[in-house]
Coordinates of C-alpha atoms and ligand atoms in Angstrom, one line a residue:
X1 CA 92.7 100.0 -19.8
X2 CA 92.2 96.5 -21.6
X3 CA 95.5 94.5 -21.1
X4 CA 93.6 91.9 -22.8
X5 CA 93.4 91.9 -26.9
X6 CA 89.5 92.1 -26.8
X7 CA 89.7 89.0 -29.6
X8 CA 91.6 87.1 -26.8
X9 CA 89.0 88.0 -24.0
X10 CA 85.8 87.2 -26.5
X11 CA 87.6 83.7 -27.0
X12 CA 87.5 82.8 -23.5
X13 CA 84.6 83.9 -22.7
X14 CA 82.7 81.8 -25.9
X15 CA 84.8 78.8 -24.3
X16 CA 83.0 78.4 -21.3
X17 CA 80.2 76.1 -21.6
X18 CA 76.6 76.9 -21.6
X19 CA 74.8 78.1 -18.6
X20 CA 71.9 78.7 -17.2
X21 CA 69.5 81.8 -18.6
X22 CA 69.6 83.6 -15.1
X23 CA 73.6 83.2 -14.9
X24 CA 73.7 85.0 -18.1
X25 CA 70.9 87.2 -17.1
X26 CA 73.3 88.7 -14.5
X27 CA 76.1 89.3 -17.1
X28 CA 74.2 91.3 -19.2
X29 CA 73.2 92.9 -15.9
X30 CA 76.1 93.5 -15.2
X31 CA 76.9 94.9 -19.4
X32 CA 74.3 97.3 -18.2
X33 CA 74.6 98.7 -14.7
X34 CA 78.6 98.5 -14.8
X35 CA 78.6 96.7 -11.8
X36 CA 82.0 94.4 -11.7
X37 CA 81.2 90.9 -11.8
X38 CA 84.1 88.5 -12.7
X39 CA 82.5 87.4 -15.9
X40 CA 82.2 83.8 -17.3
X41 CA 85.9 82.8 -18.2
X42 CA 86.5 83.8 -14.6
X43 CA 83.6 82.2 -13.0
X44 CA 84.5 79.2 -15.0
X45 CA 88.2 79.1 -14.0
X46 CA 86.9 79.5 -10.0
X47 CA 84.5 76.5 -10.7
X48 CA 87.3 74.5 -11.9
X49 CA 89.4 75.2 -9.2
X50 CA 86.6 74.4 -6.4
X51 CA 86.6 71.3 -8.4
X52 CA 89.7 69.9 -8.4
X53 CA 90.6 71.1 -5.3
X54 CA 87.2 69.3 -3.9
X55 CA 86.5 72.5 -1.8
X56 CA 83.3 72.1 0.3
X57 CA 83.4 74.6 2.6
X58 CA 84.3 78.1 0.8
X59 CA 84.1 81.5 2.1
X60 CA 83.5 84.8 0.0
X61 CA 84.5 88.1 0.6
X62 CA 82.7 91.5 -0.8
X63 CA 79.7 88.9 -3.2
X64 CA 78.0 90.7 -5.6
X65 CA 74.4 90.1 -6.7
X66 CA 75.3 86.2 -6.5
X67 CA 77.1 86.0 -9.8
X68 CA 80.5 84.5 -8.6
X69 CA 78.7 83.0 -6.1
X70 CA 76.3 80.9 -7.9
X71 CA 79.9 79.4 -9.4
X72 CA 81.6 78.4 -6.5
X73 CA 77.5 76.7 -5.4
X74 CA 77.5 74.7 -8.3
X75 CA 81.1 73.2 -7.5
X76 CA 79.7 72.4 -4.0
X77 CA 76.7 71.0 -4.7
X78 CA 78.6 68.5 -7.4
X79 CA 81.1 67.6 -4.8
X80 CA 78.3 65.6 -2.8
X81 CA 77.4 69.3 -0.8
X82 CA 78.9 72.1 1.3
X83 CA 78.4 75.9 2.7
X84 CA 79.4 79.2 0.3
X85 CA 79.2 82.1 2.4
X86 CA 78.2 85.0 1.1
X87 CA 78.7 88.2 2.2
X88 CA 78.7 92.0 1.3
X89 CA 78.2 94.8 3.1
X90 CA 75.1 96.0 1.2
X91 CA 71.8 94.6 2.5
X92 CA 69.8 95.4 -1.1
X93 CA 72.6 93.0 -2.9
X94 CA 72.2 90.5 -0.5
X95 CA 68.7 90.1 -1.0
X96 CA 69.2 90.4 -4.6
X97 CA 71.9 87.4 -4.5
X98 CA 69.7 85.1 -2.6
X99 CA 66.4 85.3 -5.6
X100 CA 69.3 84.7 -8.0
X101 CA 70.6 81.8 -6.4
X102 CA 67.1 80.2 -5.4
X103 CA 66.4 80.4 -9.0
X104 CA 69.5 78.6 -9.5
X105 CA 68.6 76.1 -7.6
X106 CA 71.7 77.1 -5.3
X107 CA 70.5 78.7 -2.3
X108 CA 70.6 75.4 0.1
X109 CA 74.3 75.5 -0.1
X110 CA 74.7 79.5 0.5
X111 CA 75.0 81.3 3.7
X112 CA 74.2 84.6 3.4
X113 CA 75.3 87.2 5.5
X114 CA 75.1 91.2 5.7
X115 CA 78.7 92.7 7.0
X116 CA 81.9 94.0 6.7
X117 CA 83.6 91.3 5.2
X118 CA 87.2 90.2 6.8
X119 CA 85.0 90.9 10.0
X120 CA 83.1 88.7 9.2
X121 CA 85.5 86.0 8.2
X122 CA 87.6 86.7 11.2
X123 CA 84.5 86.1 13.5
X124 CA 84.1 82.6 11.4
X125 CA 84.7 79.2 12.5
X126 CA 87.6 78.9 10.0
X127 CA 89.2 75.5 8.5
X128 CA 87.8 76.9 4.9
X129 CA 89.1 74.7 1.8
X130 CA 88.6 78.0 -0.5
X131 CA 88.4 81.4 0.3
X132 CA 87.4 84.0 -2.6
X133 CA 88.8 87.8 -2.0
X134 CA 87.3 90.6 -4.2
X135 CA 86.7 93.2 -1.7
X136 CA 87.9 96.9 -2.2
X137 CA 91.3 96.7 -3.4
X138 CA 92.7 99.1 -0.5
X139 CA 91.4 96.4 2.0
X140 CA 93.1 93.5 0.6
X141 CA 96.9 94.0 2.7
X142 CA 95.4 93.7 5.7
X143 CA 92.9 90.7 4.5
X144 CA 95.7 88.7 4.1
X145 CA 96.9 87.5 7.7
X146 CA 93.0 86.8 8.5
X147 CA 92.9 84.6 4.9
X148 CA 95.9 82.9 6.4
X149 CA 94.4 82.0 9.6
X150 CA 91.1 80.8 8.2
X151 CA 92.0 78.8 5.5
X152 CA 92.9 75.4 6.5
X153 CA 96.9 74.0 5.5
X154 CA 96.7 73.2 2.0
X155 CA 93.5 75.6 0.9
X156 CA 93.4 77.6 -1.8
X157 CA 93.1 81.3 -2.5
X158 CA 91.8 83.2 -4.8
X159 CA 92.3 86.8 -5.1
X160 CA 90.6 89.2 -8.2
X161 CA 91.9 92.1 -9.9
X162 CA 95.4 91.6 -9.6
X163 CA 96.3 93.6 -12.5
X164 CA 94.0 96.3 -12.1
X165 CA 93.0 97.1 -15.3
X166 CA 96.9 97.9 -15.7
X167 CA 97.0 100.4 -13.3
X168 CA 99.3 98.3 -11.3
X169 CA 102.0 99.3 -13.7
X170 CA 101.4 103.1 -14.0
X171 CA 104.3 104.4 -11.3
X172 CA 102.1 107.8 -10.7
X173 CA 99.3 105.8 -9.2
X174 CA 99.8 105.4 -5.8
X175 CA 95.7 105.5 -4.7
X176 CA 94.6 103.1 -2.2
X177 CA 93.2 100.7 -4.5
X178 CA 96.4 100.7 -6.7
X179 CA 98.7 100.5 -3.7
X180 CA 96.6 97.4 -1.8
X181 CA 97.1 95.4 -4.9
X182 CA 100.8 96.1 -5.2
X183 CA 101.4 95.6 -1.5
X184 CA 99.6 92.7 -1.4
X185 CA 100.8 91.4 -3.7
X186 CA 104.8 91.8 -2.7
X187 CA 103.3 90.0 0.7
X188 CA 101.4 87.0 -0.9
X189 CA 104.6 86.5 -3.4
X190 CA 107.6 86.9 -0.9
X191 CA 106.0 85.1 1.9
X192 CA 106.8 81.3 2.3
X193 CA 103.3 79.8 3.7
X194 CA 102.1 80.8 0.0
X195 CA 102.8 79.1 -3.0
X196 CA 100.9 81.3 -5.6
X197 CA 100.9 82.1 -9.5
X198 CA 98.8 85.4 -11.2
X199 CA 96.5 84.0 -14.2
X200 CA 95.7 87.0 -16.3
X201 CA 92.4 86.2 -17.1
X202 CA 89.9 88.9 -17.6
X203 CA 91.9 91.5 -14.6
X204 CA 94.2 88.9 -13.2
X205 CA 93.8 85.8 -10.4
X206 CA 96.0 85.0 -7.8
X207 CA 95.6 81.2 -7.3
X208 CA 97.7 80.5 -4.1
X209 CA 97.9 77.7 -2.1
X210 CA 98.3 77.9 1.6
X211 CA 101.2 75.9 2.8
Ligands
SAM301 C1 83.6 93.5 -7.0 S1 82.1 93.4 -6.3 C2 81.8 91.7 -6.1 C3 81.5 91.0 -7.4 C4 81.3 89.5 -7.1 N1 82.5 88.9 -6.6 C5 80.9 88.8 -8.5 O1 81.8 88.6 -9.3 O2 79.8 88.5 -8.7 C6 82.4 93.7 -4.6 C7 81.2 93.9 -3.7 O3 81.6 93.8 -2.3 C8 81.3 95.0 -1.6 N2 82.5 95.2 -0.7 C9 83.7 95.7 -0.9 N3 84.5 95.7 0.2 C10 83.7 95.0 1.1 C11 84.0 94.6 2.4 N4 85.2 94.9 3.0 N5 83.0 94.0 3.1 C12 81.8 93.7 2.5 N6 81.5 94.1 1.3 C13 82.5 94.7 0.6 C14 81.2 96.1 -2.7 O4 80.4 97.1 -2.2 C15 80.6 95.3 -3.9 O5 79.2 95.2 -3.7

């Protein structure tokens, strides 16, 4: 379901400023395979955050082909430089992330890594200034106490698909997916070392800060 008036969603997107032929060269990959990207008025808002939060050391969970990774790069690299860990399960994506993000000039700033990813975060050094979470959506509950532990006081989250393409709202969905992103998030909203608002672009942001 779009929640979205399509006219509303096609004027965000044609807000964000131009980008580079390979960035758009993995949304209309994305157009084509179906493969769920967050899409340019996302990947713009995530930018903007990195940037005005001055995050340098950020952490991904569950990256694509590179896509909303080569957004949070660019933030790093204009901040004077940084680490953007990326990491998905899937070894062929991985590969596929790091051509795109040498051809975007990006790949000094991107750790790549092949693993589950809250694993993978747990086993991290921590003190993160960003963390990104778009994993599946049944995995995200149980995400949450790791985020909390790896993101140093005063980071920032940010969570995708928080509306779920409206299935949040249907009360005879109770799948996995639907219930992770209800239960988390009652957690991330009733729990007081968050301070966090839902921006409904594209299928909804959490933008939290970790008190
Ligand atoms: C929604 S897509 C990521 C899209 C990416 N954030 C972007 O916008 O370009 C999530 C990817 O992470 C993988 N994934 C899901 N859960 C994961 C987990 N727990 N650990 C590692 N990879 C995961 C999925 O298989 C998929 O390839």
């Amino acid at each position: 379901m779009e929640l979205m008036p399509r006219q509303v969603t096609d004027y965000l997107n044609e807000l964000v400023p131009p980008r580079p032929p390979r960035l758009r060269a993995m949304e209309e990959q994305a157009a084509e395979s179906g493969f769920p990207i967050i899409g340019p008025a996302a990947g713009q808002f995530c930018y903007l955050i990195a940037r005005l939060s001055g995050a340098r050391r950020i952490f991904e969970l569950g990256s694509g082909y590179g896509y909303s990774t080569a957004w949070f790069a660019r933030a790093v690299q204009e901040a004077g430089g940084g680490e953007v860990h990326h990491v998905v399960w899937d070894e062929a994506l991985s590969r596929e992330a790091r051509a795109n993000l040498t051809e975007l000039g990006c790949a000094d700033v991107v750790r790549f890594q092949v693993g589950e990813a809250v694993a993978a975060l747990e086993a991290s050094e921590g003190g993160f200034d960003l963390i990104f979470n778009d994993i599946d959506k049944h995995a995200y509950p149980d995400s949450l106490s790791v985020i909390e532990r790896k993101l140093r006081p005063g980071g920032v989250l940010l969570i995708d698909n928080m509306l779920w393409s409206g299935r949040i709202f249907d009360a005879a969905d109770h799948s996995p997916n639907t219930e992770g992103v209800r239960e988390f998030t009652r957690r991330i909203t009733h729990d007081p070392a968050w301070s966090c608002s839902l921006v409904p672009i594209r299928d909804g942001l959490i933008l939290a800060r970790r008190n």
